[in-house]
Coordinates of C-alpha atoms in Angstrom, one line a residue:
M1 CA 9.7 23.5 11.4
P2 CA 9.6 22.2 15.0
E3 CA 12.9 21.3 16.5
S4 CA 11.5 17.7 17.0
A5 CA 11.4 17.3 13.3
E6 CA 15.1 17.9 12.7
P7 CA 17.3 14.8 12.0
D8 CA 20.5 14.1 13.8
R9 CA 22.9 16.0 11.6
A10 CA 25.9 14.1 13.0
A11 CA 24.5 10.7 11.9
D12 CA 25.0 9.5 8.4
P13 CA 21.4 9.3 6.9
V14 CA 22.1 6.1 4.9
E15 CA 23.5 4.3 7.9
T16 CA 20.6 5.5 10.0
V17 CA 18.2 3.8 7.7
I18 CA 20.4 0.7 7.4
R19 CA 20.4 0.4 11.2
Y20 CA 16.6 0.6 11.2
L21 CA 16.4 -2.0 8.4
D22 CA 18.7 -4.4 10.3
A23 CA 16.5 -4.0 13.4
V24 CA 13.5 -4.9 11.3
L25 CA 15.1 -8.0 9.9
R26 CA 16.1 -9.4 13.2
R27 CA 13.0 -8.5 15.2
A28 CA 12.0 -12.1 15.6
S29 CA 14.9 -12.6 17.9
V30 CA 15.7 -9.1 19.2
P31 CA 12.8 -6.7 20.1
M32 CA 13.0 -3.4 18.3
E33 CA 11.9 -1.4 21.4
T34 CA 14.3 -0.7 24.2
E35 CA 11.6 -1.4 26.8
P36 CA 8.6 -3.7 26.7
F37 CA 5.8 -2.3 24.5
E38 CA 2.1 -3.3 24.4
P39 CA -0.6 -1.5 22.5
D40 CA -3.3 0.3 24.6
W41 CA -6.4 -0.7 22.6
Q42 CA -8.5 1.5 24.9
D43 CA -6.6 4.6 23.8
Q44 CA -6.1 4.0 20.1
P45 CA -6.3 6.8 17.6
R46 CA -9.1 7.3 15.0
D47 CA -8.5 5.7 11.7
H48 CA -9.1 8.9 9.8
K49 CA -8.2 12.6 10.3
I50 CA -10.9 15.1 11.3
Y51 CA -10.9 18.9 10.4
R52 CA -13.8 20.4 12.4
G53 CA -15.8 23.3 11.0
V54 CA -14.1 23.3 7.6
P55 CA -16.2 23.9 4.5
G56 CA -16.4 21.3 1.8
F57 CA -18.6 19.4 -0.6
P58 CA -19.7 15.7 -1.0
L59 CA -18.2 13.7 -3.8
P60 CA -20.3 11.7 -6.3
D61 CA -21.3 8.3 -5.1
A62 CA -21.9 6.7 -8.5
A63 CA -18.4 6.4 -9.8
P64 CA -17.9 5.5 -13.4
E65 CA -17.0 1.9 -13.9
P66 CA -13.8 1.7 -15.9
P67 CA -14.5 -0.4 -18.9
P68 CA -11.5 -2.7 -19.2
P69 CA -11.3 -5.8 -17.0
L70 CA -9.0 -6.1 -14.0
G71 CA -6.4 -8.2 -15.9
E72 CA -5.9 -5.6 -18.5
A73 CA -5.6 -2.8 -16.0
L74 CA -3.1 -4.7 -13.8
L75 CA -0.9 -6.0 -16.6
V76 CA -0.7 -3.0 -18.9
Q77 CA 2.6 -1.3 -18.8
H78 CA 1.8 2.1 -20.4
P79 CA -1.9 3.0 -20.7
G80 CA -2.8 5.1 -23.7
Q81 CA -2.1 8.8 -23.7
G82 CA -4.8 11.5 -24.0
A83 CA -7.2 10.3 -21.3
A84 CA -7.6 12.5 -18.3
F85 CA -9.2 12.7 -14.9
T86 CA -12.6 14.2 -14.1
L87 CA -14.1 14.7 -10.7
P88 CA -16.3 11.6 -10.9
L89 CA -13.2 9.5 -11.8
L90 CA -11.2 11.0 -9.0
A91 CA -14.1 10.5 -6.6
G92 CA -14.3 6.8 -7.6
M93 CA -10.6 6.3 -7.1
L94 CA -10.7 7.8 -3.6
R95 CA -13.8 5.9 -2.7
Y96 CA -12.6 2.5 -3.9
S97 CA -9.1 2.8 -2.5
Y98 CA -9.6 4.2 1.0
G99 CA -13.2 5.1 1.4
W100 CA -15.5 2.9 3.5
L101 CA -17.1 0.3 1.2
S102 CA -18.9 -2.1 3.6
R103 CA -19.1 -3.3 7.1
R104 CA -17.9 -6.8 7.6
L105 CA -18.3 -9.5 10.2
Q106 CA -16.8 -12.9 9.8
V107 CA -15.5 -15.8 11.8
T108 CA -11.7 -15.8 11.6
A109 CA -8.6 -16.9 13.5
N110 CA -7.5 -13.4 14.0
P111 CA -7.4 -12.7 17.8
G112 CA -7.7 -8.9 17.2
Q113 CA -11.2 -9.1 15.8
G114 CA -13.0 -10.0 19.0
G115 CA -16.0 -7.8 19.9
Q116 CA -16.5 -6.4 16.4
E117 CA -20.1 -7.4 16.3
A118 CA -20.6 -4.2 18.4
Y119 CA -21.1 -1.2 16.1
A120 CA -18.6 0.9 18.0
Q121 CA -15.9 -1.6 17.0
A122 CA -17.1 -2.3 13.5
V123 CA -14.6 -3.2 10.7
W124 CA -15.0 -1.0 7.7
A125 CA -13.8 -2.7 4.5
R126 CA -11.7 -0.7 2.0
G127 CA -10.2 -1.5 -1.3
S128 CA -6.5 -1.1 -0.5
A129 CA -4.7 -3.5 1.8
A130 CA -2.8 -2.1 4.8
G131 CA -0.7 -3.5 7.6
G132 CA -3.1 -4.5 10.4
G133 CA -6.0 -2.9 8.6
L134 CA -5.2 0.5 10.3
Y135 CA -5.1 2.7 7.1
P136 CA -2.8 5.5 8.3
Y137 CA -2.8 7.6 5.1
E138 CA -4.5 10.9 4.4
F139 CA -5.1 12.5 1.0
Y140 CA -4.9 16.2 0.1
W141 CA -6.0 17.4 -3.3
V142 CA -4.0 20.5 -4.4
C143 CA -6.5 21.9 -6.8
G144 CA -5.3 24.4 -9.4
P145 CA -7.4 26.8 -11.4
E146 CA -10.0 26.1 -14.1
V147 CA -11.3 22.7 -13.0
G148 CA -14.6 23.5 -11.3
P149 CA -13.9 23.8 -7.5
L150 CA -12.2 26.9 -6.3
P151 CA -8.4 26.6 -6.2
G152 CA -7.1 25.5 -2.9
V153 CA -6.1 22.5 -0.8
Y154 CA -8.8 19.9 -0.1
H155 CA -8.6 17.1 2.5
Y156 CA -10.4 13.8 1.7
D157 CA -12.9 13.0 4.5
Q158 CA -13.0 9.2 4.2
P159 CA -16.1 8.2 6.1
A160 CA -18.2 11.0 4.6
H161 CA -16.7 10.6 1.1
S162 CA -16.3 14.3 0.8
L163 CA -13.6 17.0 0.2
R164 CA -13.0 19.7 2.8
R165 CA -11.1 22.8 1.8
I166 CA -8.4 23.6 4.4
A167 CA -6.7 26.3 2.4
A168 CA -7.9 28.7 -0.3
G169 CA -5.9 29.9 -3.3
D170 CA -3.8 28.3 -6.0
V171 CA -0.7 26.7 -4.3
S172 CA 0.0 24.3 -7.2
P173 CA 3.2 26.3 -8.2
R174 CA 4.6 25.5 -4.8
V175 CA 4.1 21.8 -5.4
R176 CA 5.7 22.0 -8.8
D177 CA 8.7 23.8 -7.3
A178 CA 9.0 21.1 -4.7
L179 CA 9.0 18.4 -7.3
G180 CA 11.9 20.0 -9.1
S181 CA 13.1 18.8 -12.4
G182 CA 11.2 16.3 -14.5
P183 CA 8.2 16.1 -16.8
A184 CA 5.6 18.9 -16.7
A185 CA 3.4 18.1 -13.7
G186 CA 0.3 20.2 -14.5
Q187 CA -1.8 21.9 -11.9
Q188 CA -3.5 19.1 -10.0
F189 CA -1.9 16.9 -7.4
L190 CA -2.7 14.4 -4.7
L191 CA -0.4 14.6 -1.7
V192 CA -0.3 11.4 0.4
T193 CA 0.6 11.8 4.0
A194 CA 1.2 9.2 6.7
R195 CA 0.0 9.8 10.3
F196 CA 2.6 7.7 12.1
W197 CA 0.8 7.3 15.4
Q198 CA -2.0 5.6 13.5
N199 CA 0.2 2.5 13.1
A200 CA 2.7 3.1 15.9
F201 CA 0.2 2.7 18.7
K202 CA 0.0 -1.0 17.6
Y203 CA 3.3 -1.7 16.0
G204 CA 5.7 0.6 17.9
E205 CA 9.2 0.8 16.2
F206 CA 8.1 -1.6 13.5
S207 CA 5.4 0.8 12.3
Y208 CA 7.5 2.7 9.8
H209 CA 8.3 -0.5 8.0
C210 CA 4.6 -1.3 7.8
V211 CA 3.5 2.1 6.6
T212 CA 6.0 2.4 3.8
M213 CA 4.7 -0.9 2.4
D214 CA 1.1 0.4 2.8
L215 CA 2.2 3.2 0.4
G216 CA 2.8 0.7 -2.3
C217 CA -0.6 -0.9 -1.8
L218 CA -2.2 2.4 -2.2
L219 CA -0.3 3.6 -5.2
R220 CA -0.8 0.3 -7.1
T221 CA -4.6 0.7 -6.4
W222 CA -4.6 4.1 -7.9
Q223 CA -2.5 3.1 -10.9
T224 CA -4.8 0.2 -11.6
W225 CA -7.9 2.4 -11.3
A226 CA -6.4 5.0 -13.6
A227 CA -5.1 2.4 -16.1
A228 CA -8.6 1.1 -16.5
G229 CA -9.6 4.6 -17.7
G230 CA -6.6 4.8 -20.1
I231 CA -4.6 7.1 -17.7
E232 CA -1.0 6.5 -16.6
L233 CA -0.2 7.7 -13.1
R234 CA 3.5 8.3 -12.3
P235 CA 3.8 8.9 -8.5
R236 CA 6.8 10.9 -7.3
L237 CA 8.8 9.8 -4.3
W238 CA 11.6 12.3 -4.6
Y239 CA 10.8 16.0 -3.9
D240 CA 11.3 18.7 -1.3
E241 CA 9.4 17.0 1.5
P242 CA 10.0 19.7 4.2
E243 CA 8.5 22.3 1.9
L244 CA 5.3 20.2 1.3
D245 CA 5.0 19.5 5.0
R246 CA 5.1 23.2 5.7
L247 CA 2.5 23.8 3.0
L248 CA 0.1 21.4 4.9
G249 CA 1.1 22.7 8.3
L250 CA 2.5 19.3 9.4
D251 CA 5.1 18.4 12.0
P252 CA 7.2 15.9 9.9
A253 CA 7.9 13.8 13.0
T254 CA 4.2 13.0 13.4
E255 CA 2.8 13.3 9.9
S256 CA 4.6 13.8 6.6
V257 CA 4.1 13.7 2.8
L258 CA 5.3 10.4 1.5
A259 CA 4.2 10.6 -2.1
V260 CA 3.0 13.2 -4.7
V261 CA 0.8 12.0 -7.5
P262 CA 0.4 14.5 -10.4
L263 CA -3.1 14.1 -11.9
P264 CA -3.6 14.5 -15.7
W265 CA -6.8 16.5 -15.8
G266 CA -9.5 17.1 -18.4
D267 CA -11.8 20.0 -18.9
L268 CA -14.0 19.9 -15.8
G269 CA -15.5 23.3 -16.0
K270 CA -18.8 22.2 -17.6
A271 CA -19.0 19.0 -15.6
A272 CA -18.5 20.9 -12.4
A273 CA -21.3 23.3 -13.2
D274 CA -23.6 20.4 -14.0
Q275 CA -23.0 18.9 -10.6
D276 CA -23.5 22.2 -8.7
I277 CA -20.0 21.9 -7.1
R278 CA -19.1 25.6 -7.4
P279 CA -22.2 26.9 -5.6
A280 CA -21.6 24.4 -2.8
I281 CA -18.3 26.1 -1.7
S282 CA -18.1 29.5 -3.3
G283 CA -19.9 31.2 -0.4
S284 CA -17.0 30.6 1.9
R285 CA -13.9 32.9 1.3
T286 CA -12.0 31.8 4.4
P287 CA -8.2 32.4 4.3
P288 CA -5.7 29.5 4.4
V289 CA -6.1 27.7 7.7
A290 CA -4.0 25.2 9.7
T291 CA -6.6 23.4 11.7
P292 CA -5.1 21.1 14.4
L293 CA -5.8 17.4 14.4
A294 CA -8.6 16.3 16.7
E295 CA -6.7 13.5 18.3
R296 CA -8.6 10.9 20.2
S297 CA -5.6 9.2 22.0
R298 CA -4.9 10.7 25.4
T299 CA -1.2 9.5 25.2
V300 CA 0.8 9.7 22.0
R301 CA 4.2 8.0 22.0
R302 CA 7.2 8.6 19.8
F303 CA 9.5 5.8 18.7
P304 CA 13.1 7.0 18.2
A305 CA 14.4 4.5 15.7
A306 CA 11.4 4.7 13.4
E307 CA 11.4 8.5 13.7
A308 CA 15.1 8.7 12.9
A309 CA 14.7 6.6 9.8
H310 CA 11.8 8.7 8.6
L311 CA 13.5 12.0 9.1
A312 CA 16.6 10.8 7.3
A313 CA 14.4 10.1 4.3
A314 CA 12.3 13.2 4.7
H315 CA 15.4 15.4 4.5
D316 CA 16.8 13.5 1.5
T317 CA 15.6 16.2 -0.9
G318 CA 18.0 15.6 -3.8
P319 CA 17.0 14.4 -7.3
S320 CA 15.6 11.0 -7.8
P321 CA 18.1 8.3 -8.9
A322 CA 19.1 8.5 -12.5
P323 CA 17.9 5.8 -14.9
G324 CA 20.1 2.8 -14.4
A325 CA 21.3 3.9 -11.0
L326 CA 19.2 1.2 -9.3
A327 CA 20.6 -1.6 -11.4
E328 CA 22.9 -2.5 -8.6
G329 CA 19.9 -3.0 -6.3
T330 CA 17.9 -5.4 -8.5
A331 CA 16.9 -8.6 -6.7
E332 CA 18.8 -10.9 -9.1
K333 CA 22.0 -9.0 -9.3
S334 CA 24.1 -11.2 -6.9
A335 CA 22.0 -14.4 -7.1
P336 CA 23.8 -17.7 -7.8
A337 CA 23.4 -19.2 -11.3
D338 CA 20.0 -20.7 -11.8
P339 CA 19.6 -24.4 -12.0
S340 CA 19.5 -26.0 -15.5
A341 CA 16.6 -24.7 -17.5
S342 CA 15.6 -28.3 -18.2
S343 CA 14.4 -28.5 -14.6
A344 CA 12.0 -25.6 -14.9
V345 CA 8.3 -26.2 -14.5
P346 CA 6.3 -24.5 -17.3
L347 CA 3.2 -22.8 -16.1
P348 CA -0.1 -22.9 -18.1
A349 CA -1.8 -19.8 -19.5
A350 CA -3.2 -17.8 -16.7
T351 CA -6.8 -17.7 -15.8
P352 CA -8.2 -14.4 -17.2
L353 CA -9.0 -11.8 -14.7
A354 CA -12.3 -10.8 -16.3
V355 CA -14.0 -8.9 -13.5
G356 CA -14.1 -5.1 -13.3
V357 CA -11.7 -3.1 -11.2
T358 CA -14.5 -1.8 -9.0
E359 CA -15.8 -5.3 -8.5
A360 CA -12.3 -6.6 -7.5
L361 CA -11.7 -3.7 -5.1
T362 CA -15.0 -4.3 -3.4
A363 CA -14.4 -8.0 -3.0
R364 CA -10.8 -7.8 -1.8
R365 CA -10.3 -9.3 1.7
S366 CA -7.8 -11.1 3.9
S367 CA -8.3 -14.8 4.6
F368 CA -7.1 -14.7 8.3
G369 CA -6.8 -18.4 8.8
R370 CA -9.7 -19.6 6.7
F371 CA -7.5 -21.5 4.2
S372 CA -8.3 -25.1 3.6
A373 CA -6.5 -27.7 1.5
H374 CA -9.8 -29.6 0.7
R375 CA -9.4 -28.5 -2.9
P376 CA -6.1 -27.9 -4.6
L377 CA -5.5 -24.5 -6.4
A378 CA -5.7 -24.8 -10.1
A379 CA -2.3 -24.3 -11.9
E380 CA -3.9 -21.7 -14.1
D381 CA -4.9 -19.7 -11.0
L382 CA -1.4 -19.9 -9.5
S383 CA -0.2 -18.8 -13.0
A384 CA -2.5 -15.7 -12.8
L385 CA -1.3 -14.8 -9.3
L386 CA 2.3 -15.0 -10.2
E387 CA 1.9 -13.1 -13.5
T388 CA 0.0 -10.4 -11.7
A389 CA 2.6 -10.2 -8.9
A390 CA 5.4 -9.7 -11.4
A391 CA 3.4 -7.0 -13.2
G392 CA 2.7 -5.3 -9.8
R393 CA 6.4 -4.6 -9.4
N394 CA 6.3 -1.9 -12.0
L395 CA 5.3 1.1 -10.0
R396 CA 6.7 3.6 -12.5
T397 CA 7.7 6.1 -9.9
G398 CA 10.1 9.1 -10.3
A399 CA 10.6 11.7 -13.0
E400 CA 12.2 9.4 -15.6
P401 CA 10.9 9.6 -19.2
R402 CA 7.7 7.7 -19.9
E403 CA 9.5 5.3 -22.2
S404 CA 12.1 4.2 -19.6
T405 CA 11.3 1.3 -17.3
A406 CA 13.3 0.9 -14.1
P407 CA 14.4 -2.7 -13.3
P408 CA 12.3 -4.5 -10.8
L409 CA 13.8 -4.5 -7.3
T410 CA 12.0 -7.7 -6.1
R411 CA 11.5 -11.3 -7.1
L412 CA 9.4 -14.2 -5.9
A413 CA 10.2 -17.4 -4.1
V414 CA 7.2 -19.8 -4.1
F415 CA 6.6 -22.7 -1.7
V416 CA 4.1 -24.9 -3.6
Q417 CA 1.9 -27.1 -1.4
H418 CA -1.5 -27.9 -2.9
V419 CA -1.5 -26.9 -6.5
A420 CA -2.9 -29.3 -9.1
G421 CA -0.2 -30.5 -11.5
V422 CA 2.6 -28.6 -9.9
P423 CA 5.2 -30.4 -7.8
A424 CA 5.4 -29.4 -4.2
G425 CA 8.5 -27.7 -2.9
L426 CA 10.5 -24.5 -3.2
H427 CA 10.7 -22.7 -6.5
L428 CA 11.9 -19.3 -7.9
Y429 CA 9.5 -17.7 -10.3
D430 CA 11.1 -16.7 -13.6
S431 CA 8.7 -14.0 -14.8
A432 CA 10.4 -13.7 -18.3
A433 CA 9.9 -17.4 -19.1
H434 CA 6.8 -17.7 -16.9
T435 CA 8.2 -20.9 -15.3
L436 CA 8.9 -22.2 -11.8
V437 CA 12.5 -23.1 -11.2
P438 CA 12.9 -25.7 -8.4
V439 CA 15.8 -24.9 -6.0
P440 CA 17.1 -26.7 -3.0
G441 CA 15.5 -25.7 0.3
P442 CA 13.3 -27.0 3.1
A443 CA 10.0 -28.8 2.6
P444 CA 7.1 -26.4 3.0
H445 CA 5.7 -28.2 6.0
P446 CA 6.6 -27.8 8.8
F447 CA 9.1 -25.1 7.8
L448 CA 6.5 -22.4 7.0
Q449 CA 4.6 -22.8 10.2
R450 CA 7.8 -22.9 12.3
V451 CA 9.0 -19.5 10.9
Y452 CA 5.6 -17.8 11.2
T453 CA 5.5 -16.0 14.5
L454 CA 1.7 -15.3 14.8
N455 CA -1.2 -17.7 15.4
N456 CA -3.9 -16.5 12.9
Y457 CA -2.9 -18.7 9.9
N458 CA -2.4 -22.4 9.4
L459 CA 0.1 -22.2 6.6
E460 CA 0.0 -25.9 5.9
Q461 CA -3.5 -25.3 4.6
A462 CA -2.5 -22.6 2.1
S463 CA -2.0 -23.9 -1.5
A464 CA 1.0 -21.7 -2.1
A465 CA 3.2 -19.3 0.0
L466 CA 5.0 -16.5 -1.9
F467 CA 7.9 -14.7 -0.4
V468 CA 8.7 -11.3 -1.9
L469 CA 12.5 -11.0 -2.0
A470 CA 14.7 -8.0 -2.4
R471 CA 18.2 -6.7 -1.7
P472 CA 17.2 -3.8 0.6
H473 CA 20.7 -2.8 1.7
A474 CA 21.9 -2.5 -1.9
V475 CA 18.8 -0.3 -2.8
V476 CA 19.3 2.0 0.1
R477 CA 23.0 2.4 -0.6
A478 CA 22.3 3.0 -4.3
A479 CA 19.3 5.4 -3.9
G480 CA 19.9 7.0 -0.5
P481 CA 17.5 7.1 2.5
R482 CA 14.4 7.3 0.3
G483 CA 15.4 4.0 -1.3
Y484 CA 13.9 2.3 1.8
R485 CA 10.5 3.8 0.9
L486 CA 11.0 2.8 -2.7
I487 CA 11.8 -0.8 -2.1
N488 CA 9.0 -1.2 0.5
A489 CA 6.5 0.5 -1.9
E490 CA 7.3 -2.0 -4.6
V491 CA 6.8 -4.9 -2.1
G492 CA 3.4 -3.3 -1.2
A493 CA 2.4 -2.9 -4.8
V494 CA 3.1 -6.7 -5.4
A495 CA 0.8 -7.5 -2.4
Q496 CA -2.1 -5.3 -3.7
A497 CA -1.8 -6.8 -7.1
V498 CA -2.0 -10.3 -5.7
Y499 CA -4.9 -9.4 -3.5
L500 CA -6.9 -8.1 -6.4
A501 CA -6.1 -11.1 -8.6
A502 CA -7.2 -13.4 -5.8
A503 CA -10.5 -11.4 -5.5
A504 CA -11.1 -11.8 -9.2
L505 CA -10.3 -15.5 -9.0
G506 CA -12.5 -16.1 -6.0
T507 CA -9.6 -17.5 -4.0
G508 CA -8.4 -16.6 -0.5
C509 CA -5.4 -14.4 0.0
G510 CA -3.4 -13.2 3.0
A511 CA -0.3 -11.1 3.6
A512 CA 2.0 -11.3 6.7
L513 CA 5.0 -9.5 8.1
G514 CA 5.1 -11.6 11.2
F515 CA 7.7 -14.2 10.4
D516 CA 11.3 -14.9 11.2
Y517 CA 13.2 -13.0 8.5
E518 CA 16.5 -14.5 9.5
A519 CA 15.3 -18.1 9.4
V520 CA 13.8 -17.6 5.9
H521 CA 16.9 -15.8 4.7
A522 CA 19.1 -18.6 5.9
A523 CA 16.9 -21.2 4.1
L524 CA 16.8 -19.3 0.8
G525 CA 20.3 -17.9 0.8
P526 CA 22.0 -20.7 -1.2
A527 CA 19.4 -20.2 -3.9
V528 CA 19.2 -16.4 -4.1
G529 CA 22.3 -15.0 -2.6
S530 CA 23.3 -13.9 0.9
D531 CA 22.3 -10.3 0.5
T532 CA 18.8 -11.1 -0.6
W533 CA 16.1 -10.9 2.1
P534 CA 12.4 -11.9 2.4
L535 CA 10.3 -8.8 3.0
L536 CA 6.7 -10.1 2.8
L537 CA 4.8 -13.4 2.9
L538 CA 1.8 -13.8 0.7
M539 CA -0.5 -16.9 1.0
A540 CA -3.1 -18.0 -1.5
G541 CA -5.5 -20.9 -1.7
H542 CA -9.1 -21.9 -1.4
E543 CA -11.0 -21.2 1.8
R544 CA -13.2 -23.5 3.9
P545 CA -16.7 -23.9 2.3
D546 CA -19.8 -22.5 3.9
R547 CA -17.9 -20.0 6.0
P548 CA -20.2 -17.6 7.9
R549 CA -19.9 -14.0 6.8
F550 CA -21.8 -10.7 7.0
D551 CA -21.0 -8.0 4.5
A552 CA -23.2 -4.9 4.4
P553 CA -22.3 -2.6 1.5
L554 CA -22.3 1.1 2.2
T555 CA -22.3 2.2 -1.5
P556 CA -23.9 1.1 -4.7
S557 CA -21.6 -1.8 -5.7
P558 CA -21.6 -4.2 -8.6
A559 CA -22.7 -7.8 -8.1
T560 CA -19.9 -9.9 -6.7
D561 CA -21.2 -13.4 -7.6
R562 CA -18.8 -13.5 -10.6
T563 CA -15.9 -13.7 -8.2
Q564 CA -17.3 -16.8 -6.5
R565 CA -16.6 -19.9 -8.4
P566 CA -17.5 -23.5 -7.4

């Protein structure tokens, strides 16, 4: 392992992560960088990794449409056992999470989208949300024996929607050893790696905070896709990370494995033969290779605080927290007593999310300032968004038994502005009772716009603003350095669930990290406790009618008119 990838052994890993967390929370008043930083847009990296001259094969384009509707796939806690992955199902999951789905042009208030009518600066839409739309993750399929393709390590080539074999031979035992104790993990794995420069060129020290939330968006997408097929995915966040980085030939300071997803696999032998997969790659018997990244940026910078926080987590190779260990980190642990139940606002039954999973992933988009209060959001739609957000918290990570359910680490505060039949003001969402509990706090307007630090949203026009709250310091102290990834992954999972619900409802949705954490913390503290912090802002509401938009699909996609309601 390169010397640059070694953490500071003299520093306490937990305190290293806590210092980074504190810097994130006060970034609105204190810059995270020690010297001024501006992104060099003319020297930005590619948004995908390239292995040149590596053999591979294209994946099927026509992915099977999982039969259950989105609502069932999002809200189910434990999909039925017995179903398993096939290559077409895996291909569809990769395509509709991170593959290129369409090219989009639209008039927005986002200043970073200028010039994108030129093909060289095109925006390629994908199914999973990501901070800034930069998509820093790469996927490696560790393919064991007897599933069709030759055993080896395959990299997912996102633009080409293909798999390229970067190593030959069965290395699945090394992955199982790196996972350590826990349920049997089988022979098929997806390794998710983050290329830190992909986000850092734009966000600097803040990039590690963004990318660990992006992980949750991705994992929630995969779990939703698999659940629609009756499969439960249980991603693992605790494992021997240095060993897996060595397996992929990575320098952990620049790219590292942030999640391992065991894949329940069916009998693919006959299906593979039917699709002529084996002949496409069996002619190449190249030995394991470590092809260097074809980097486009001339200058690649390192950011010490983000790197230190990451390396502290990367070398936290102990077992995952035992069941119940995270109870001290739940978002409601130290909150003051709730107001009288008589003041709670009951929510109506949620609008059913009846569209398919593929359809919702294809339609998902960010509103970027197109909100309009011309038509209030229906209470049933707000009910669906909140119900989905609460279900999104259940990432089911770790090696705990299937029957055990870790407590959610997040909760929701809701600023209601333009929702039919729901009083405006600040509320906490009680997911167990499905009610909104009014709490003292500032009026939504002008507070929301005042704490928002960017200029691409008019928050007064959003029907509702949701803050995802957590006790991140308590989680890190209870779970160790990787607790930071865990809490951020749950926040990202909530965001992706809300995005998909909004796509199914035909409403606008936007997510933002650019707000004054300290100001929101001070405003919500009396209601939720002084150690509870806002980590993400989600906005929802109808958009301006007759908005100009160009959307050219790149793959066969289902009709999307069911997601557009009058």
